[in-house]
Amino acid sequence: MSTNFSFWNMACQQLDLVAKRMDLDPNIHAKMRHCQRALVVSVPIRMDDGSVKVFEGYRVQHNSERGPTKGGVRYHPGVTLDEVKALAMLMTWKCAVVGLPYGGAKGGIVCDPAGMSLGEIERMTRRYTSEISIIIGPAKDIPAPDVNTNPQVMSWMMDTYSMTVGYSVPGVVTGKPVEIGGSQGRMDATGRGVATVLIAASERLGLHPAQSTVAVQGFGNVGSSAAKFLHGKGFKVVGVSDVGGGLFNPRGLDIPALLAHVKKNPKKRLEGFGGGEYVGDHDAANARLLAMPVDILAPCALENQITAENAGAVKAKIIVEGANGPTTPEADEILSKAGVVVVPDILANAGGVTVSYFEWVQDLQSNFWDEEDVNRSLDRLMMRSFQDVYDVAAREKCDLRMAAQILAVSRVAKASALRGIYP
Ligand code: NAD
């Protein structure tokens, strides 16, 4: 990708297309093309060798017209303000499409956590939290995990914020361990949501689980949970891949056995599993996986996986985007011409932020739900959201991605019009 590529410009261009299609009020459109707040912070920490290193961190709030803002915190060497702004805007649309009372936010620190000790990551997390504490809070902006952050990082964020205000504030972040106010069902929420919308989409196309085959790219949090739920519903998962390679079995992989294998494998990889043909070259494995003659393809690894180069080889009838941004706009066009139904990321992977919302509600009320209640509420909300998007697509005669964006932007636009401009 060229160094001139701007994820933020791409997000604005997507908004422009939706705005044109729905004839959006130009004043509201202009407001949506800007982030409400963007804070850049320096994060100096003492490294284990005694030296001081200064990291750069960001917290961006795109739009708070539907409620407090919500979005993950990413630790990665490639984090930029441009990327964080774009991801904050996408969070606004994701929260709106499933009807959560939130706007979008995102945060990040430019760092390589793989080369840092746990102590260094803790000190960096605490100093970053302290620096952004002027704009976060349970009624303002609620961070959550994203790439390379996890329940432990959320625990440190919650503790740092709580120490600053002088009392425990579990609702300041979500994705926490259950022992300190996390929610049951959060770990599986995104994969469960992916499976729920996938089942709804396949029913519309007349596919039956027992006769349908699935390929899943990525076997991390999202991909492995999605595969587990689909296998449980009778789908035959015939291919999966991870950063090391791919595993194929035309008769269907034994997903519970594969999950147990990955769990006890020190690298948490697919490699070494006996129940299928393993391809160790990850480029070759991905090329084969994406072109498999399956009914359903679920990209659940990274952005930019289905591109103009490989979209023509896709044979699946449905693509469900578990990852954020796995399909490029050029690939989208090719797939659309080929009649492939794409369930877009802002709908398909919204299960995670939905259970984050449930966690926040439980924290605010100090009233915790059991896992069954969480899952029932998640399933209901994902099915309703799929139906809402499907109805817009039928009414507007457009694909599901455009429909999801129209639905999201119109909900934010309504809030914006009702609230007006201050002062
Ligand atoms: P993860 O780190 O748990 O898993 C990522 C998986 O992808 C791993 O199995 C990894 O080996 C694999 N992978 C990495 N590079 C690959 C490659 N080149 N080819 C094939 N596989 C590759 O991450 P995750 O939490 O499962 O997130 C996956 C995607 O879903 C990301 O785009 C993330 O932003 C998105 N997402 C996650 C959540 C969530 O709740 N975890 C919510 C919404 C969206």
Short mmCIF file of N, CA and C in Angstrom, two decimals, residues 119-233:
data_model
loop_
_atom_site.label_atom_id
_atom_site.label_comp_id
_atom_site.label_asym_id
_atom_site.label_seq_id
_atom_site.Cartn_x
_atom_site.Cartn_y
_atom_site.Cartn_z
N GLY A 119 5.83 -5.51 32.50
CA GLY A 119 5.95 -4.33 33.35
C GLY A 119 5.96 -3.05 32.52
N GLU A 120 6.67 -3.08 31.39
CA GLU A 120 6.71 -1.89 30.52
C GLU A 120 5.32 -1.63 29.93
N ILE A 121 4.63 -2.70 29.52
CA ILE A 121 3.28 -2.52 28.96
C ILE A 121 2.34 -1.95 30.03
N GLU A 122 2.49 -2.44 31.27
CA GLU A 122 1.62 -1.92 32.34
C GLU A 122 1.89 -0.43 32.57
N ARG A 123 3.17 -0.04 32.66
CA ARG A 123 3.48 1.38 32.92
C ARG A 123 3.00 2.25 31.76
N MET A 124 3.17 1.74 30.53
CA MET A 124 2.71 2.52 29.36
C MET A 124 1.18 2.68 29.39
N THR A 125 0.50 1.59 29.73
CA THR A 125 -0.98 1.63 29.79
C THR A 125 -1.44 2.62 30.85
N ARG A 126 -0.80 2.57 32.01
CA ARG A 126 -1.24 3.45 33.11
C ARG A 126 -0.98 4.92 32.78
N ARG A 127 0.20 5.24 32.20
CA ARG A 127 0.49 6.64 31.89
C ARG A 127 -0.45 7.15 30.77
N TYR A 128 -0.69 6.28 29.77
CA TYR A 128 -1.61 6.64 28.67
C TYR A 128 -3.00 6.92 29.24
N THR A 129 -3.47 6.04 30.13
CA THR A 129 -4.81 6.22 30.73
C THR A 129 -4.87 7.54 31.48
N SER A 130 -3.80 7.82 32.23
CA SER A 130 -3.77 9.07 32.99
C SER A 130 -3.84 10.27 32.04
N GLU A 131 -3.10 10.20 30.93
CA GLU A 131 -3.08 11.32 29.97
C GLU A 131 -4.45 11.53 29.30
N ILE A 132 -5.14 10.43 29.00
CA ILE A 132 -6.44 10.59 28.30
C ILE A 132 -7.60 10.68 29.27
N SER A 133 -7.30 10.62 30.60
CA SER A 133 -8.41 10.58 31.58
C SER A 133 -9.25 11.86 31.56
N ILE A 134 -8.69 12.93 30.97
CA ILE A 134 -9.48 14.17 30.88
C ILE A 134 -10.64 14.05 29.90
N ILE A 135 -10.59 13.07 29.01
CA ILE A 135 -11.72 12.97 28.07
C ILE A 135 -12.46 11.62 28.14
N ILE A 136 -11.97 10.65 28.94
CA ILE A 136 -12.72 9.38 29.05
C ILE A 136 -13.52 9.36 30.36
N GLY A 137 -14.39 8.40 30.49
CA GLY A 137 -15.23 8.26 31.69
C GLY A 137 -16.49 7.51 31.32
N PRO A 138 -17.18 6.90 32.27
CA PRO A 138 -18.35 6.07 31.94
C PRO A 138 -19.48 6.85 31.28
N ALA A 139 -19.52 8.17 31.45
CA ALA A 139 -20.56 8.95 30.80
C ALA A 139 -20.01 9.69 29.58
N LYS A 140 -18.70 9.54 29.32
CA LYS A 140 -18.09 10.34 28.24
C LYS A 140 -17.60 9.47 27.09
N ASP A 141 -16.69 8.57 27.40
CA ASP A 141 -16.03 7.78 26.36
C ASP A 141 -15.48 6.53 27.05
N ILE A 142 -15.84 5.37 26.52
CA ILE A 142 -15.54 4.10 27.19
C ILE A 142 -14.63 3.24 26.30
N PRO A 143 -13.32 3.19 26.58
CA PRO A 143 -12.43 2.35 25.79
C PRO A 143 -12.69 0.85 25.97
N ALA A 144 -12.08 0.04 25.10
CA ALA A 144 -12.24 -1.42 25.11
C ALA A 144 -11.00 -2.02 24.45
N PRO A 145 -10.84 -3.35 24.48
CA PRO A 145 -9.67 -3.93 23.81
C PRO A 145 -9.76 -3.86 22.29
N ASP A 146 -8.60 -3.81 21.64
CA ASP A 146 -8.51 -3.94 20.19
C ASP A 146 -7.20 -4.70 19.93
N VAL A 147 -6.61 -4.50 18.77
CA VAL A 147 -5.41 -5.27 18.43
C VAL A 147 -4.33 -5.11 19.52
N ASN A 148 -3.84 -6.22 20.02
CA ASN A 148 -2.77 -6.28 21.04
C ASN A 148 -3.13 -5.70 22.41
N THR A 149 -4.38 -5.49 22.68
CA THR A 149 -4.79 -5.16 24.06
C THR A 149 -5.81 -6.21 24.48
N ASN A 150 -5.95 -6.42 25.78
CA ASN A 150 -6.72 -7.58 26.26
C ASN A 150 -7.34 -7.26 27.63
N PRO A 151 -8.02 -8.25 28.24
CA PRO A 151 -8.65 -7.97 29.55
C PRO A 151 -7.65 -7.46 30.61
N GLN A 152 -6.41 -7.92 30.57
CA GLN A 152 -5.43 -7.43 31.55
C GLN A 152 -5.16 -5.93 31.35
N VAL A 153 -5.01 -5.52 30.10
CA VAL A 153 -4.77 -4.10 29.81
C VAL A 153 -5.98 -3.28 30.27
N MET A 154 -7.19 -3.82 30.05
CA MET A 154 -8.39 -3.11 30.50
C MET A 154 -8.42 -3.00 32.03
N SER A 155 -7.93 -4.04 32.72
CA SER A 155 -7.89 -3.99 34.19
C SER A 155 -6.99 -2.85 34.66
N TRP A 156 -5.82 -2.68 34.02
CA TRP A 156 -4.92 -1.59 34.40
C TRP A 156 -5.55 -0.22 34.10
N MET A 157 -6.25 -0.14 32.96
CA MET A 157 -6.90 1.15 32.63
C MET A 157 -7.96 1.49 33.67
N MET A 158 -8.77 0.48 34.02
CA MET A 158 -9.84 0.69 35.00
C MET A 158 -9.24 1.08 36.34
N ASP A 159 -8.16 0.41 36.75
CA ASP A 159 -7.54 0.70 38.04
C ASP A 159 -6.94 2.10 38.06
N THR A 160 -6.26 2.49 36.99
CA THR A 160 -5.62 3.81 36.95
C THR A 160 -6.67 4.91 37.04
N TYR A 161 -7.74 4.77 36.25
CA TYR A 161 -8.81 5.79 36.27
C TYR A 161 -9.44 5.84 37.67
N SER A 162 -9.68 4.65 38.25
CA SER A 162 -10.32 4.58 39.58
C SER A 162 -9.43 5.22 40.65
N MET A 163 -8.12 4.98 40.59
CA MET A 163 -7.19 5.57 41.56
C MET A 163 -7.22 7.10 41.45
N THR A 164 -7.37 7.60 40.21
CA THR A 164 -7.36 9.05 40.00
C THR A 164 -8.59 9.71 40.61
N VAL A 165 -9.77 9.07 40.41
CA VAL A 165 -10.99 9.71 40.93
C VAL A 165 -11.24 9.34 42.39
N GLY A 166 -10.60 8.28 42.88
CA GLY A 166 -10.69 7.95 44.31
C GLY A 166 -11.68 6.85 44.66
N TYR A 167 -12.32 6.25 43.67
CA TYR A 167 -13.24 5.14 43.93
C TYR A 167 -13.30 4.26 42.68
N SER A 168 -13.81 3.02 42.83
CA SER A 168 -13.82 2.09 41.70
C SER A 168 -14.86 2.48 40.65
N VAL A 169 -14.42 2.56 39.41
CA VAL A 169 -15.33 2.92 38.31
C VAL A 169 -15.24 1.84 37.23
N PRO A 170 -15.92 0.70 37.44
CA PRO A 170 -15.80 -0.38 36.44
C PRO A 170 -16.31 0.03 35.06
N GLY A 171 -17.28 0.94 35.00
CA GLY A 171 -17.89 1.31 33.71
C GLY A 171 -17.03 2.20 32.83
N VAL A 172 -15.79 2.47 33.24
CA VAL A 172 -14.94 3.34 32.40
C VAL A 172 -14.36 2.59 31.20
N VAL A 173 -14.23 1.27 31.31
CA VAL A 173 -13.77 0.47 30.16
C VAL A 173 -14.60 -0.82 30.10
N THR A 174 -14.64 -1.45 28.93
CA THR A 174 -15.29 -2.77 28.83
C THR A 174 -14.26 -3.77 28.32
N GLY A 175 -14.65 -5.06 28.35
CA GLY A 175 -13.70 -6.12 27.99
C GLY A 175 -12.83 -6.47 29.18
N LYS A 176 -13.34 -6.19 30.40
CA LYS A 176 -12.59 -6.50 31.62
C LYS A 176 -12.82 -7.97 32.01
N PRO A 177 -11.96 -8.52 32.85
CA PRO A 177 -12.25 -9.85 33.41
C PRO A 177 -13.53 -9.78 34.26
N VAL A 178 -14.26 -10.89 34.34
CA VAL A 178 -15.54 -10.87 35.08
C VAL A 178 -15.32 -10.55 36.56
N GLU A 179 -14.15 -10.86 37.09
CA GLU A 179 -13.91 -10.63 38.53
C GLU A 179 -13.96 -9.14 38.89
N ILE A 180 -13.74 -8.25 37.92
CA ILE A 180 -13.77 -6.82 38.24
C ILE A 180 -14.82 -6.08 37.40
N GLY A 181 -15.92 -6.78 37.10
CA GLY A 181 -17.03 -6.10 36.42
C GLY A 181 -17.14 -6.39 34.95
N GLY A 182 -16.42 -7.39 34.45
CA GLY A 182 -16.60 -7.80 33.05
C GLY A 182 -17.90 -8.57 32.89
N SER A 183 -18.27 -8.82 31.62
CA SER A 183 -19.53 -9.53 31.37
C SER A 183 -19.28 -10.97 30.97
N GLN A 184 -20.17 -11.84 31.42
CA GLN A 184 -20.21 -13.19 30.88
C GLN A 184 -20.42 -13.07 29.37
N GLY A 185 -19.83 -13.99 28.62
CA GLY A 185 -20.12 -14.05 27.18
C GLY A 185 -19.32 -13.08 26.32
N ARG A 186 -18.48 -12.21 26.93
CA ARG A 186 -17.78 -11.20 26.11
C ARG A 186 -16.76 -11.84 25.17
N MET A 187 -16.04 -12.87 25.66
CA MET A 187 -14.96 -13.45 24.86
C MET A 187 -15.49 -14.03 23.54
N ASP A 188 -16.67 -14.65 23.59
CA ASP A 188 -17.23 -15.30 22.40
C ASP A 188 -18.19 -14.40 21.61
N ALA A 189 -18.39 -13.17 22.11
CA ALA A 189 -19.49 -12.36 21.58
C ALA A 189 -19.36 -12.05 20.09
N THR A 190 -18.15 -11.69 19.64
CA THR A 190 -18.02 -11.29 18.23
C THR A 190 -18.25 -12.50 17.32
N GLY A 191 -17.64 -13.64 17.66
CA GLY A 191 -17.80 -14.84 16.84
C GLY A 191 -19.24 -15.33 16.86
N ARG A 192 -19.88 -15.23 17.99
CA ARG A 192 -21.28 -15.64 18.10
C ARG A 192 -22.16 -14.75 17.20
N GLY A 193 -21.86 -13.43 17.23
CA GLY A 193 -22.61 -12.50 16.37
C GLY A 193 -22.38 -12.78 14.91
N VAL A 194 -21.14 -13.09 14.54
CA VAL A 194 -20.82 -13.43 13.14
C VAL A 194 -21.66 -14.64 12.72
N ALA A 195 -21.70 -15.66 13.58
CA ALA A 195 -22.46 -16.88 13.25
C ALA A 195 -23.96 -16.56 13.14
N THR A 196 -24.45 -15.70 14.01
CA THR A 196 -25.89 -15.39 14.00
C THR A 196 -26.30 -14.71 12.69
N VAL A 197 -25.53 -13.69 12.25
CA VAL A 197 -25.92 -13.01 11.01
C VAL A 197 -25.68 -13.91 9.80
N LEU A 198 -24.66 -14.77 9.91
CA LEU A 198 -24.38 -15.69 8.81
C LEU A 198 -25.56 -16.66 8.62
N ILE A 199 -26.09 -17.13 9.72
CA ILE A 199 -27.23 -18.06 9.64
C ILE A 199 -28.44 -17.33 9.05
N ALA A 200 -28.64 -16.07 9.49
CA ALA A 200 -29.77 -15.30 8.96
C ALA A 200 -29.61 -15.08 7.46
N ALA A 201 -28.38 -14.75 7.02
CA ALA A 201 -28.14 -14.52 5.59
C ALA A 201 -28.32 -15.81 4.79
N SER A 202 -27.83 -16.93 5.33
CA SER A 202 -27.92 -18.18 4.55
C SER A 202 -29.37 -18.65 4.46
N GLU A 203 -30.17 -18.36 5.50
CA GLU A 203 -31.60 -18.72 5.41
C GLU A 203 -32.27 -17.96 4.27
N ARG A 204 -31.91 -16.66 4.11
CA ARG A 204 -32.52 -15.86 3.03
C ARG A 204 -32.16 -16.44 1.65
N LEU A 205 -30.98 -17.08 1.56
CA LEU A 205 -30.57 -17.67 0.27
C LEU A 205 -31.00 -19.13 0.14
N GLY A 206 -31.74 -19.60 1.13
CA GLY A 206 -32.25 -20.97 1.05
C GLY A 206 -31.21 -22.04 1.35
N LEU A 207 -30.11 -21.66 2.03
CA LEU A 207 -29.11 -22.68 2.37
C LEU A 207 -29.50 -23.35 3.68
N HIS A 208 -29.17 -24.64 3.79
CA HIS A 208 -29.48 -25.36 5.02
C HIS A 208 -28.17 -25.74 5.71
N PRO A 209 -28.07 -25.48 7.02
CA PRO A 209 -26.81 -25.73 7.71
C PRO A 209 -26.21 -27.10 7.41
N ALA A 210 -27.01 -28.13 7.46
CA ALA A 210 -26.47 -29.49 7.33
C ALA A 210 -25.86 -29.74 5.95
N GLN A 211 -26.30 -28.92 4.95
CA GLN A 211 -25.73 -29.13 3.60
C GLN A 211 -24.76 -28.02 3.21
N SER A 212 -24.43 -27.12 4.15
CA SER A 212 -23.61 -25.95 3.77
C SER A 212 -22.18 -26.08 4.26
N THR A 213 -21.26 -25.62 3.40
CA THR A 213 -19.84 -25.68 3.76
C THR A 213 -19.32 -24.26 4.02
N VAL A 214 -18.33 -24.19 4.91
CA VAL A 214 -17.80 -22.88 5.34
C VAL A 214 -16.28 -22.93 5.34
N ALA A 215 -15.65 -21.80 4.95
CA ALA A 215 -14.19 -21.63 5.11
C ALA A 215 -13.99 -20.39 5.99
N VAL A 216 -13.11 -20.50 6.98
CA VAL A 216 -12.89 -19.39 7.92
C VAL A 216 -11.43 -18.97 7.86
N GLN A 217 -11.19 -17.70 7.53
CA GLN A 217 -9.81 -17.19 7.54
C GLN A 217 -9.52 -16.56 8.90
N GLY A 218 -8.48 -17.03 9.58
CA GLY A 218 -8.15 -16.51 10.92
C GLY A 218 -8.78 -17.41 11.97
N PHE A 219 -7.97 -17.86 12.92
CA PHE A 219 -8.51 -18.75 13.95
C PHE A 219 -8.16 -18.17 15.33
N GLY A 220 -8.32 -16.84 15.45
CA GLY A 220 -8.10 -16.17 16.73
C GLY A 220 -9.42 -16.03 17.46
N ASN A 221 -9.58 -14.93 18.17
CA ASN A 221 -10.79 -14.73 18.96
C ASN A 221 -12.05 -14.87 18.09
N VAL A 222 -12.11 -14.09 17.00
CA VAL A 222 -13.33 -14.05 16.19
C VAL A 222 -13.50 -15.33 15.38
N GLY A 223 -12.46 -15.72 14.63
CA GLY A 223 -12.57 -16.88 13.74
C GLY A 223 -12.85 -18.18 14.47
N SER A 224 -12.16 -18.41 15.58
CA SER A 224 -12.35 -19.70 16.27
C SER A 224 -13.75 -19.76 16.91
N SER A 225 -14.22 -18.64 17.47
CA SER A 225 -15.58 -18.66 18.04
C SER A 225 -16.62 -18.86 16.96
N ALA A 226 -16.44 -18.15 15.82
CA ALA A 226 -17.42 -18.29 14.73
C ALA A 226 -17.45 -19.74 14.27
N ALA A 227 -16.27 -20.35 14.09
CA ALA A 227 -16.21 -21.75 13.64
C ALA A 227 -16.89 -22.67 14.66
N LYS A 228 -16.66 -22.39 15.94
CA LYS A 228 -17.27 -23.22 16.99
C LYS A 228 -18.81 -23.18 16.92
N PHE A 229 -19.36 -21.97 16.79
CA PHE A 229 -20.83 -21.85 16.76
C PHE A 229 -21.40 -22.48 15.49
N LEU A 230 -20.72 -22.25 14.35
CA LEU A 230 -21.25 -22.79 13.09
C LEU A 230 -21.20 -24.31 13.10
N HIS A 231 -20.10 -24.86 13.59
CA HIS A 231 -19.98 -26.32 13.70
C HIS A 231 -21.12 -26.84 14.58
N GLY A 232 -21.38 -26.15 15.67
CA GLY A 232 -22.45 -26.55 16.59
C GLY A 232 -23.83 -26.52 15.94
N LYS A 233 -23.98 -25.64 14.94
CA LYS A 233 -25.29 -25.53 14.25
C LYS A 233 -25.39 -26.49 13.07
#
